[in-house]
mmCIF file of C-alpha atoms in Angstrom:
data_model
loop_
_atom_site.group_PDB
_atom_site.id
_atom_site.type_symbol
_atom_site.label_atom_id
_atom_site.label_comp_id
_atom_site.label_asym_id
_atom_site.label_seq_id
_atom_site.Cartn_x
_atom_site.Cartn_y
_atom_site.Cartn_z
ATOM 1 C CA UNK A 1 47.846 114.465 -19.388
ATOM 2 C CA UNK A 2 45.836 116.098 -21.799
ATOM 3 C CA UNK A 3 42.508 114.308 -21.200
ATOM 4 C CA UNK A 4 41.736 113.085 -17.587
ATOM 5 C CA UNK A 5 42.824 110.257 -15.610
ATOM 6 C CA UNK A 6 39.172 108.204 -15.404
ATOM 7 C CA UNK A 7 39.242 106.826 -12.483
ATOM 8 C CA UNK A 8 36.675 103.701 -10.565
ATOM 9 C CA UNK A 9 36.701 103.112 -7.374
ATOM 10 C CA UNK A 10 35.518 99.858 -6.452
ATOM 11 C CA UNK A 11 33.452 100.048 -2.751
ATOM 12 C CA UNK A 12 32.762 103.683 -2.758
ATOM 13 C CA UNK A 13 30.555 103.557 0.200
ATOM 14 C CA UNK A 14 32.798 102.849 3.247
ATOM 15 C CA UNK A 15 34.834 105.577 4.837
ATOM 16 C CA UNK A 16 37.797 105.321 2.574
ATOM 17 C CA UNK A 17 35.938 105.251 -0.507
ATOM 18 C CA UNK A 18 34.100 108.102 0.855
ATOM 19 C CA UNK A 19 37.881 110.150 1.709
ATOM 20 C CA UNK A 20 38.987 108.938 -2.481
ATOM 21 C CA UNK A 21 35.696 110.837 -3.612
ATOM 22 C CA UNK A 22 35.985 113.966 -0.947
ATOM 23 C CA UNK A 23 40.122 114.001 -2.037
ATOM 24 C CA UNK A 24 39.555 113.245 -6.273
ATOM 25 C CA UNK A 25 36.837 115.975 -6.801
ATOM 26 C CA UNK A 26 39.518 118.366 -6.613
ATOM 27 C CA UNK A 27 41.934 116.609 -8.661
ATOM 28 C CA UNK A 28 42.731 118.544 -11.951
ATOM 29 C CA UNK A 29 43.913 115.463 -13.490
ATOM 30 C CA UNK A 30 40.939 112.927 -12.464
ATOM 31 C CA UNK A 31 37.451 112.159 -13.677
ATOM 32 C CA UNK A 32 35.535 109.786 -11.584
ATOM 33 C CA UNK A 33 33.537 107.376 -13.884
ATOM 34 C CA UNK A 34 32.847 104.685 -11.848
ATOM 35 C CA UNK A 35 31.479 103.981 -7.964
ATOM 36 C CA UNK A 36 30.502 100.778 -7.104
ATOM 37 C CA UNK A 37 28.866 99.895 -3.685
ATOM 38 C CA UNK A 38 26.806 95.849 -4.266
ATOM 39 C CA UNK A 39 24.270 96.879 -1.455
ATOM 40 C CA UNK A 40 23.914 100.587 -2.187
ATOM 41 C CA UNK A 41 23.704 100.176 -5.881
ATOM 42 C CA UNK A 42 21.429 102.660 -8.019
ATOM 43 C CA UNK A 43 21.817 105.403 -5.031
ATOM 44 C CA UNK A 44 23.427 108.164 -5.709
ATOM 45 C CA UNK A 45 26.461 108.616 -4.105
ATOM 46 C CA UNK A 46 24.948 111.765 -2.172
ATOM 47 C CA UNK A 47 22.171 109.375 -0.857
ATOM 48 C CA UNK A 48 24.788 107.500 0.831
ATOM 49 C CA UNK A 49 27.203 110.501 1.931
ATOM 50 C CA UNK A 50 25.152 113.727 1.930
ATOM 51 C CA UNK A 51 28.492 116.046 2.272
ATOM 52 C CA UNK A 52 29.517 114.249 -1.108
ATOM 53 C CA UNK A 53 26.351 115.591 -2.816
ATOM 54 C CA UNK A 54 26.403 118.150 -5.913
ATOM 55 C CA UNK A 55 29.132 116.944 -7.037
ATOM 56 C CA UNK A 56 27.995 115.687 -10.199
ATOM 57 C CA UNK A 57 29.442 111.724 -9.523
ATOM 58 C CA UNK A 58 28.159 108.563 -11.366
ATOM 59 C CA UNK A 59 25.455 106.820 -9.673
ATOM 60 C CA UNK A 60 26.344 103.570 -6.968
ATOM 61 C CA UNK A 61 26.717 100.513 -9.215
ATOM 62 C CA UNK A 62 27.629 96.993 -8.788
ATOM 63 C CA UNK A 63 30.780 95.766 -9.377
ATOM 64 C CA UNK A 64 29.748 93.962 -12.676
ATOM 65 C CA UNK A 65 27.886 96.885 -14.103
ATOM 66 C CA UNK A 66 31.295 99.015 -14.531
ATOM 67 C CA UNK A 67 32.256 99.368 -18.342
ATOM 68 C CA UNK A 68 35.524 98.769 -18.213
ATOM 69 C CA UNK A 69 36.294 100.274 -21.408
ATOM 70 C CA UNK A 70 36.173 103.457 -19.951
ATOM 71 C CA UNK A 71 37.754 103.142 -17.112
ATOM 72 C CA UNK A 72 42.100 103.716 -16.762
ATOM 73 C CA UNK A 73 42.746 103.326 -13.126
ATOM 74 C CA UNK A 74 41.014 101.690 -10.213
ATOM 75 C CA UNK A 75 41.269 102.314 -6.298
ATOM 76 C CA UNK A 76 40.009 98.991 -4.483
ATOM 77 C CA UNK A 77 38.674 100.121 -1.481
ATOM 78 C CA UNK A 78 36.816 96.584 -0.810
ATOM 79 C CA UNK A 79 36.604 94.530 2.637
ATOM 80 C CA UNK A 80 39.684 92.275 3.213
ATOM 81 C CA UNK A 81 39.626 88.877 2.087
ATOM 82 C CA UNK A 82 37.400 90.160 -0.932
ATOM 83 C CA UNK A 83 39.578 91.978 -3.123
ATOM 84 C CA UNK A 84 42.237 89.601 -4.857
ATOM 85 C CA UNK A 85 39.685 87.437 -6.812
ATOM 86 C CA UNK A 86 38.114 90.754 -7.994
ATOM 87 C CA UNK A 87 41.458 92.321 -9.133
ATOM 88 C CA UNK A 88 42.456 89.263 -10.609
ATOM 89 C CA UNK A 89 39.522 89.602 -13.224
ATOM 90 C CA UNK A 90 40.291 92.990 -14.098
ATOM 91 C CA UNK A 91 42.221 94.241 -17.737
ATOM 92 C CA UNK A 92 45.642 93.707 -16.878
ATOM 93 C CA UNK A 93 46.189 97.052 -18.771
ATOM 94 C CA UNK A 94 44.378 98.984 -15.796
ATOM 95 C CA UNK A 95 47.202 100.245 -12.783
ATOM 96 C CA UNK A 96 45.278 99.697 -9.467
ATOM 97 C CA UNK A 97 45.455 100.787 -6.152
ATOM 98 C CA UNK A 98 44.042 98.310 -3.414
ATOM 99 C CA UNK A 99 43.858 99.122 -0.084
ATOM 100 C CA UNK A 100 42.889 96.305 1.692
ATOM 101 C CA UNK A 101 45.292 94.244 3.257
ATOM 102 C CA UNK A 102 45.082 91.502 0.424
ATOM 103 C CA UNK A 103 48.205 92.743 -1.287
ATOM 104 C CA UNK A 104 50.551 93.914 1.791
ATOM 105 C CA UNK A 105 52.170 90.760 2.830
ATOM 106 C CA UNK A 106 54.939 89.907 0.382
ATOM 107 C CA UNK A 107 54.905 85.883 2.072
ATOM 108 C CA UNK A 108 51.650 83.862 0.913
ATOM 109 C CA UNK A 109 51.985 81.795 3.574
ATOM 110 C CA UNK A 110 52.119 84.778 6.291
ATOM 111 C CA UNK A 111 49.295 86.247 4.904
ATOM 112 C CA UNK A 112 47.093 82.597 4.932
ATOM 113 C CA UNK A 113 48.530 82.191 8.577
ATOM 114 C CA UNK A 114 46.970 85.828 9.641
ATOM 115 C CA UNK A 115 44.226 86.240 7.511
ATOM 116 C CA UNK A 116 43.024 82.589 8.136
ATOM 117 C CA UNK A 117 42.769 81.617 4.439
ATOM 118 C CA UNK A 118 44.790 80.808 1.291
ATOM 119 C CA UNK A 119 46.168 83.224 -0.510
ATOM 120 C CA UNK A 120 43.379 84.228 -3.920
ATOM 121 C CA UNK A 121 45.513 85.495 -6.445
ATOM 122 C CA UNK A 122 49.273 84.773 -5.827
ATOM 123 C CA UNK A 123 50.149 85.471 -9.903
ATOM 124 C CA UNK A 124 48.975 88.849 -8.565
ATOM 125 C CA UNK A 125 51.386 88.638 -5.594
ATOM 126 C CA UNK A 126 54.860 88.391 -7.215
ATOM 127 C CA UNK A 127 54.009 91.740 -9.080
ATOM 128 C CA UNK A 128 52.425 93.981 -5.728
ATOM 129 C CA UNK A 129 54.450 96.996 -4.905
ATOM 130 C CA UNK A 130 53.967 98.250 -1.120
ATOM 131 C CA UNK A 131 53.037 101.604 -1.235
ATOM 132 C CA UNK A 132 54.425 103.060 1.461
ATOM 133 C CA UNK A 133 55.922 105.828 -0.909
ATOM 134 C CA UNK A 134 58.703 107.649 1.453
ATOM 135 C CA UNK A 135 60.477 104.497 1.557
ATOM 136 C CA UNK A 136 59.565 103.105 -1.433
ATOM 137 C CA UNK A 137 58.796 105.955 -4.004
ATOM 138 C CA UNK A 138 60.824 104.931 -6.815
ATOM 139 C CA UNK A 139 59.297 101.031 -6.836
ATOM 140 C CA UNK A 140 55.668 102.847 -6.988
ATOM 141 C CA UNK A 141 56.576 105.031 -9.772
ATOM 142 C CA UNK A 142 56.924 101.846 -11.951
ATOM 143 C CA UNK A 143 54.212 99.774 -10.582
ATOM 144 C CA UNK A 144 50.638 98.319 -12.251
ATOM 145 C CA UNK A 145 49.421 96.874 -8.950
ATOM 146 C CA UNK A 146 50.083 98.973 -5.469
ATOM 147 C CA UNK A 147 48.919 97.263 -1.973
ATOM 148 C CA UNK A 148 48.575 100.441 0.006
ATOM 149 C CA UNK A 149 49.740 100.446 3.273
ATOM 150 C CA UNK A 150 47.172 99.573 6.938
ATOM 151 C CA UNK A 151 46.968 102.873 9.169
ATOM 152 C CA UNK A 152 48.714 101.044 12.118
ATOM 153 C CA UNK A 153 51.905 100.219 9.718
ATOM 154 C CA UNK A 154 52.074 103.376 8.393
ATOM 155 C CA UNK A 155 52.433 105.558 11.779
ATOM 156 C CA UNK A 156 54.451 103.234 13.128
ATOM 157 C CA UNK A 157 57.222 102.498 10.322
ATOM 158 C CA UNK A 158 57.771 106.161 8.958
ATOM 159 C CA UNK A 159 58.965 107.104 12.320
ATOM 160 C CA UNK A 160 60.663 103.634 12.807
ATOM 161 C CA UNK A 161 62.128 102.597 9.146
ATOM 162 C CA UNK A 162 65.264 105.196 8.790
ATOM 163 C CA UNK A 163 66.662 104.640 12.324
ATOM 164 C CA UNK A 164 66.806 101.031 11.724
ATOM 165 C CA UNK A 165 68.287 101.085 8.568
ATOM 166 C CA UNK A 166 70.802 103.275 9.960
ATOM 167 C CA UNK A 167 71.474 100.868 13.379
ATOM 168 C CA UNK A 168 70.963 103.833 15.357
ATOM 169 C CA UNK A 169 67.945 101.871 17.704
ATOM 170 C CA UNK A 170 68.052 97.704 18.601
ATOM 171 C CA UNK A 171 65.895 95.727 16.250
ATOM 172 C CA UNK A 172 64.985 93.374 18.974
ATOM 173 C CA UNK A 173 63.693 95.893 21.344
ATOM 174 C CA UNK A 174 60.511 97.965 19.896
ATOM 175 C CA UNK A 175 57.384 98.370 21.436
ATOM 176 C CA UNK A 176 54.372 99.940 19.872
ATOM 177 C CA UNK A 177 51.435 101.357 21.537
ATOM 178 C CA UNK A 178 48.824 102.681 18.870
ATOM 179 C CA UNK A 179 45.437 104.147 19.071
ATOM 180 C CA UNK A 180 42.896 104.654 16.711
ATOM 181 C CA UNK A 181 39.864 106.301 16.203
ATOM 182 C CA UNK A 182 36.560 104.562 15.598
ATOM 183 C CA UNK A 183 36.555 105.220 11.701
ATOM 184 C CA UNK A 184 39.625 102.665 11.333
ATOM 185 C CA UNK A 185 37.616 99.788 11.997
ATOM 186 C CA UNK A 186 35.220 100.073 8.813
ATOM 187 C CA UNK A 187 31.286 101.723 8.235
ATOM 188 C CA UNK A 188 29.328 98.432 8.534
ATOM 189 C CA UNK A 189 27.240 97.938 11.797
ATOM 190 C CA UNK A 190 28.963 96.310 14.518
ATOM 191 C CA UNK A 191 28.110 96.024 18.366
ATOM 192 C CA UNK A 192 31.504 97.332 19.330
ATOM 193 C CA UNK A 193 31.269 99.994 17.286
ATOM 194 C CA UNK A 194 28.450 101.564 18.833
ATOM 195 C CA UNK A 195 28.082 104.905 20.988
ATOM 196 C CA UNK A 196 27.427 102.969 24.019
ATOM 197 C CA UNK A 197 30.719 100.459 23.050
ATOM 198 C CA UNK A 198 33.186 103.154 22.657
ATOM 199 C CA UNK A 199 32.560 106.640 24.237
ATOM 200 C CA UNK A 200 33.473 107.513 27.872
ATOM 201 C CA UNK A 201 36.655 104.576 27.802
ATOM 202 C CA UNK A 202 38.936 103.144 25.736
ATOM 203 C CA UNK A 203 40.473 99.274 25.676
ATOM 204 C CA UNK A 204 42.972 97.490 23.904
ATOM 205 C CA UNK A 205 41.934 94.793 21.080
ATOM 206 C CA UNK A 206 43.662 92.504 19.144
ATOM 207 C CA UNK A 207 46.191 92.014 21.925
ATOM 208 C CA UNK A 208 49.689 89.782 20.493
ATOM 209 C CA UNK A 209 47.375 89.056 17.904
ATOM 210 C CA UNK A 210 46.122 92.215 15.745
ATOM 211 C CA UNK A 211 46.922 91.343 11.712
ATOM 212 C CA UNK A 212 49.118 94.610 10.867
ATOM 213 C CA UNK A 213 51.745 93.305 13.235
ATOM 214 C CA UNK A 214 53.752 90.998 10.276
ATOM 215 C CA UNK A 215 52.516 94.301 7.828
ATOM 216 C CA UNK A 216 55.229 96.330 10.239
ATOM 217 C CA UNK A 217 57.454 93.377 11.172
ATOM 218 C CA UNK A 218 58.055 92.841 7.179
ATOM 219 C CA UNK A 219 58.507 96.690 6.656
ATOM 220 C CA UNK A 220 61.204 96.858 9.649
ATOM 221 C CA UNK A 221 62.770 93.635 8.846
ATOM 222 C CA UNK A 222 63.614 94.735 5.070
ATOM 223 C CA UNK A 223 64.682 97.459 7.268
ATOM 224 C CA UNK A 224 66.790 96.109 9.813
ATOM 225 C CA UNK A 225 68.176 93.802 7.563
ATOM 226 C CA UNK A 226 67.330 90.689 9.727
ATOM 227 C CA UNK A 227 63.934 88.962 10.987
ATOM 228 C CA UNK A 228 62.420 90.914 13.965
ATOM 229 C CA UNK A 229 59.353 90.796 16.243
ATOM 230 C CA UNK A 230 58.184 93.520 17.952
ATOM 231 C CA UNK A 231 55.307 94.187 20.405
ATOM 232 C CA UNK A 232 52.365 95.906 18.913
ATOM 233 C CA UNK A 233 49.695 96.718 20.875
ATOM 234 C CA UNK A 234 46.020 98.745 19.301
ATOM 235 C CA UNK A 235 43.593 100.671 21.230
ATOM 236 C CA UNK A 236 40.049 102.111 19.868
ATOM 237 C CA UNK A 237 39.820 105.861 21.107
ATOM 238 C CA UNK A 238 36.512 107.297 21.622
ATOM 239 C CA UNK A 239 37.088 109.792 18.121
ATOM 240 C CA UNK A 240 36.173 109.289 14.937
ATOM 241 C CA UNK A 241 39.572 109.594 12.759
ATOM 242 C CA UNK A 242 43.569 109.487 13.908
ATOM 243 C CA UNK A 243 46.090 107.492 15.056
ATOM 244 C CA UNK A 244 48.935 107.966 17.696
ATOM 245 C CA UNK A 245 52.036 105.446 17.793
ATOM 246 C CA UNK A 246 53.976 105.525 20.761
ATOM 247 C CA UNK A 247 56.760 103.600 19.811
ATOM 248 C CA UNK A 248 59.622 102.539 22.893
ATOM 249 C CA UNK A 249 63.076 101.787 21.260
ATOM 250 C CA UNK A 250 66.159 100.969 22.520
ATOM 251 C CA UNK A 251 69.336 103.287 21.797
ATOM 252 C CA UNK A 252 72.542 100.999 19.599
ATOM 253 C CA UNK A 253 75.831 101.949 21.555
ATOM 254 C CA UNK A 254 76.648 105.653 21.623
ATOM 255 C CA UNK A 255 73.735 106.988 20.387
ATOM 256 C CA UNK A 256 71.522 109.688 21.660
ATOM 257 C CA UNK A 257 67.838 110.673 21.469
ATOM 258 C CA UNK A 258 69.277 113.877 19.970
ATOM 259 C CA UNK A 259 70.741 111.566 17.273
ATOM 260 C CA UNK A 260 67.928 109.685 16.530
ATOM 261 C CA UNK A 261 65.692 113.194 16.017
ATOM 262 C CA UNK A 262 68.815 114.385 13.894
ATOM 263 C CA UNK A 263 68.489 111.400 11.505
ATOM 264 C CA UNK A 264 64.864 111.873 10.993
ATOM 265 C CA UNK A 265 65.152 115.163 10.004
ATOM 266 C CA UNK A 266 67.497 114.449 7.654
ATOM 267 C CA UNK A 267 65.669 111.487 6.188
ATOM 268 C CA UNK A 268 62.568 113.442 5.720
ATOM 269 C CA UNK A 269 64.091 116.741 4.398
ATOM 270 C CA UNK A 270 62.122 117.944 1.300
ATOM 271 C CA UNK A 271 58.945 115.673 2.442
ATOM 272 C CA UNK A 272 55.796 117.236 1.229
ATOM 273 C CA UNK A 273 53.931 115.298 4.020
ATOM 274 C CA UNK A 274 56.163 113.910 6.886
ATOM 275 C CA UNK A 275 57.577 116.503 9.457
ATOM 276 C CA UNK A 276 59.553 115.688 12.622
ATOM 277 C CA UNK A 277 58.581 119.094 14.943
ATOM 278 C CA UNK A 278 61.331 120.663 17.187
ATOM 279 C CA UNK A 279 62.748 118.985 19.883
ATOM 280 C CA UNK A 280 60.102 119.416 23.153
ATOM 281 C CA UNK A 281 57.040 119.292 21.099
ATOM 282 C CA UNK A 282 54.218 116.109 20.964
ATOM 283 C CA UNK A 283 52.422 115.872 17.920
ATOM 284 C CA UNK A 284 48.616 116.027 18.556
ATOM 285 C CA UNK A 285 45.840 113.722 15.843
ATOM 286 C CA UNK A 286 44.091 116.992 15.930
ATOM 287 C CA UNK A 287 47.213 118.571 13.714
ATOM 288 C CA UNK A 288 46.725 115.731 11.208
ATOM 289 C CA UNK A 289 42.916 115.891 11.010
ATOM 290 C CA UNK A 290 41.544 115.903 7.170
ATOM 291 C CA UNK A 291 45.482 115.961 5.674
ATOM 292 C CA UNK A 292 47.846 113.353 4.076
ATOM 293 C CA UNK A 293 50.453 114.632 6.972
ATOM 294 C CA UNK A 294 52.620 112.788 9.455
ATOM 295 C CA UNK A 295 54.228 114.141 12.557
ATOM 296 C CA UNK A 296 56.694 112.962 14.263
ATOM 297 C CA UNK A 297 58.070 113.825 18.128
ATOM 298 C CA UNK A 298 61.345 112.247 19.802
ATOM 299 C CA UNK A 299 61.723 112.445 23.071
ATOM 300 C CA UNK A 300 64.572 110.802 25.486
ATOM 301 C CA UNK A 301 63.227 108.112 27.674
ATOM 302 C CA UNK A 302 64.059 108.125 31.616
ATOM 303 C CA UNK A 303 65.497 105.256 31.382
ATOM 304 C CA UNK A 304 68.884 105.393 30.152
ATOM 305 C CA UNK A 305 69.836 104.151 26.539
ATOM 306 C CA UNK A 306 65.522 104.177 25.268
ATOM 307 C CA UNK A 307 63.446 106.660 23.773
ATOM 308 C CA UNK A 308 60.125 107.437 22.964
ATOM 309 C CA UNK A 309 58.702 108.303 19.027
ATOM 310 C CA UNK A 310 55.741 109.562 18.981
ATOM 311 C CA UNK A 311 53.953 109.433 15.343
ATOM 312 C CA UNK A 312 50.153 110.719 14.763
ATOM 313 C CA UNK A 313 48.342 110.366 11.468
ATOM 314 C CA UNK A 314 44.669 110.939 9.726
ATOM 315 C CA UNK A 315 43.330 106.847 10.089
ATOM 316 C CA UNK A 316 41.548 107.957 6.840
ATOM 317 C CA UNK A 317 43.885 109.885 4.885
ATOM 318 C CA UNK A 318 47.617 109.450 5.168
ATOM 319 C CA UNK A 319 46.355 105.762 6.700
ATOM 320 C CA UNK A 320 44.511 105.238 3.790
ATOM 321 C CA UNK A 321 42.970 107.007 1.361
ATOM 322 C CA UNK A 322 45.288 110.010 1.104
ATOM 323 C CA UNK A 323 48.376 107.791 0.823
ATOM 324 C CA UNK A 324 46.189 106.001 -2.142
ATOM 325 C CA UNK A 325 46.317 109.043 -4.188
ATOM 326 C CA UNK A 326 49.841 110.172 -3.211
ATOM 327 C CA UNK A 327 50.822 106.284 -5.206
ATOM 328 C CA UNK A 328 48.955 107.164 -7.681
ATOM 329 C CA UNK A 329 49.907 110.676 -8.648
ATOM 330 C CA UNK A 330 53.820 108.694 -8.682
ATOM 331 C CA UNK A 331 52.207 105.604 -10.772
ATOM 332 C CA UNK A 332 50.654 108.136 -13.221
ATOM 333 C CA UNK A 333 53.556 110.532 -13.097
ATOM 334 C CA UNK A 334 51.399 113.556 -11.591
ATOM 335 C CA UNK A 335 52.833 115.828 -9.194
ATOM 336 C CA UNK A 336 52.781 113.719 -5.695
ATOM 337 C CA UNK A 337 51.340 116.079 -3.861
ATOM 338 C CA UNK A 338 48.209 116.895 -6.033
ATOM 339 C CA UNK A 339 45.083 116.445 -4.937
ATOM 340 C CA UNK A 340 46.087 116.487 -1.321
ATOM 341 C CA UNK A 341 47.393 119.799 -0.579
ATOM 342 C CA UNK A 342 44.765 120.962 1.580
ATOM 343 C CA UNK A 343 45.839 122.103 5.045
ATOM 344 C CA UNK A 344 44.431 120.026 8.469
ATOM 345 C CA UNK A 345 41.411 120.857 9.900
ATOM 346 C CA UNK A 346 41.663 122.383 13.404
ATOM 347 C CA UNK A 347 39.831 122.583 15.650
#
């Protein structure tokens, strides 16, 4: 483009509005001109995040202070629940990005059963493109409205997605174990969220019940090409950002753990940010830390005819705010990989 993508982000001061603004000032192609936060308004942003000072950003404002004149593209980086009324009242000329959950569940009535109230914008619905761009890149390209994909779905399906559309694993036979660190479950101030809560242990939470279950059960169904549940089970580690999916499949007929790893490869060959490592290795959330990346390990179970996938991400980044910019680099027709080429942060 010869003049610069200007970009809003709506809810700028939670942790993945934070990750847009630490990822987009070092976009050649972006401008931010907009950061809203309702409770932080008139701060400036570095107030808020002092590593995000000096950057020369627009001051916090409300939602209905933004001059939308000036704005071409927004990332929605609101609270679920909050965020269809509020892109339903935006230009329908502007391509958006939300990445709430608001958007992710194709069925209206699957998302009112898990998220305990009637869908707010189902026009909005029909027209929502699920941004999970390695198996869905060329839908993005062409999209207005993207519903970027939870942190939990995305470990678990890019490991999960090309073996079951292949019929090399049993649809009716997955188990996922994931855990994530602290960041995942938002900024605001929450008991179990606290020092005390978290550190020294770790637990399970949302057990048979945690709302990016039907997220991954769509993704592998569409997959799969028939309805399938699957056990899903979270865990909050005491770190701040990454997730780990340990993911127990079943092998189809025939089929080896070799195979599986052999398919993967192939599926992913010529993926700027998805790597299966060599046969042995476990990928580590300290590999991923600060990057848009995805690892993935295979491993054969000792059980005969199951094996283990093992899939670690940034929570924040490739869970989130990373993946955000990779859909819209594609929706904007940048290279997908700008913005987000910088290496992870170890140790």
């Amino acid at each position: 483009m010869s003049t610069a993508l200007r970009v809003a982000i709506l809810g700028a001061s939670g942790y993945t509005g934070a990750e847009l603004v630490r990822l987009l000032v070092r976009h050649p192609d972006v401008r931010l001109v907009a950061l809203t936060a309702e409770r932080q308004a008139g701060k400036p942003l570095g107030e808020v995040f002092p590593h995000l000072g000096g950057y020369d950003l627009p001051d916090l404002v409300k939602i209905d202070q933004v001059d939308w004149d000036g704005v071409d593209f927004v990332f929605c980086a609101l609270p679920h629940g909050t965020t269809q009324e509020v892109i339903a009242s935006l230009p329908a000329r502007l391509k958006v990005v939300d990445l709430s959950a608001d958007f992710r569940l194709h069925d209206i009535e699957t998302y009112a059963t898990w998220y305990g109230h009637a869908h707010k914008a189902p026009e909005l619905q029909t027209e929502a493109v699920y941004g999970l761009v390695e198996a869905n890149r060329e839908a993005v390209k062409g999209a207005r409205l993207v519903a970027n994909p939870g942190c939990y779905p995305t470990a678990s399906q890019l490991p999960l997605l090309p073996l079951l559309r292949q019929g090399l694993i049993l649809a009716d036979d997955i188990i996922i174990d994931a855990k994530s660190g602290v960041s995942g479950a938002g900024r605001d101030a929450k008991q179990g969220n606290l020092y005390g809560e978290v550190a020294e242990g770790i637990h399970a939470y949302g057990v048979a019940s945690h709302r990016h279950a039907p997220e991954i059960e769509q993704g592998v169904s569409e997959a799969a090409g028939k309805p399938v549940v699957l056990n899903f089970t979270p865990h909050l580690m005491p770190m701040s950002r990454g997730i780990l999916s340990s993911i127990y499949v079943k092998l189809a007929p025939g089929i080896s753990a070799d195979d599986l790893r052999a398919a993967l490869v192939a599926a992913y060959k010529g993926e700027t940010f998805v790597r299966v490592l060599p046969a042995g290795q476990a990928p580590q959330t300290r590999h991923v830390k600060g990057s848009n990346h995805c690892l993935i390990g295979v491993f054969a179970d000792r059980v005969p005819g199951r094996a283990i996938l093992l899939s670690v991400i940034d929570n924040l980044v490739k869970g989130a705010s990373g993946q955000a910019i990779q859909n819209m680099n594609l929706m904007m027709g940048f290279p997908e990989q700008r913005g987000l080429e910088q290496a992870p942060m170890f140790p």
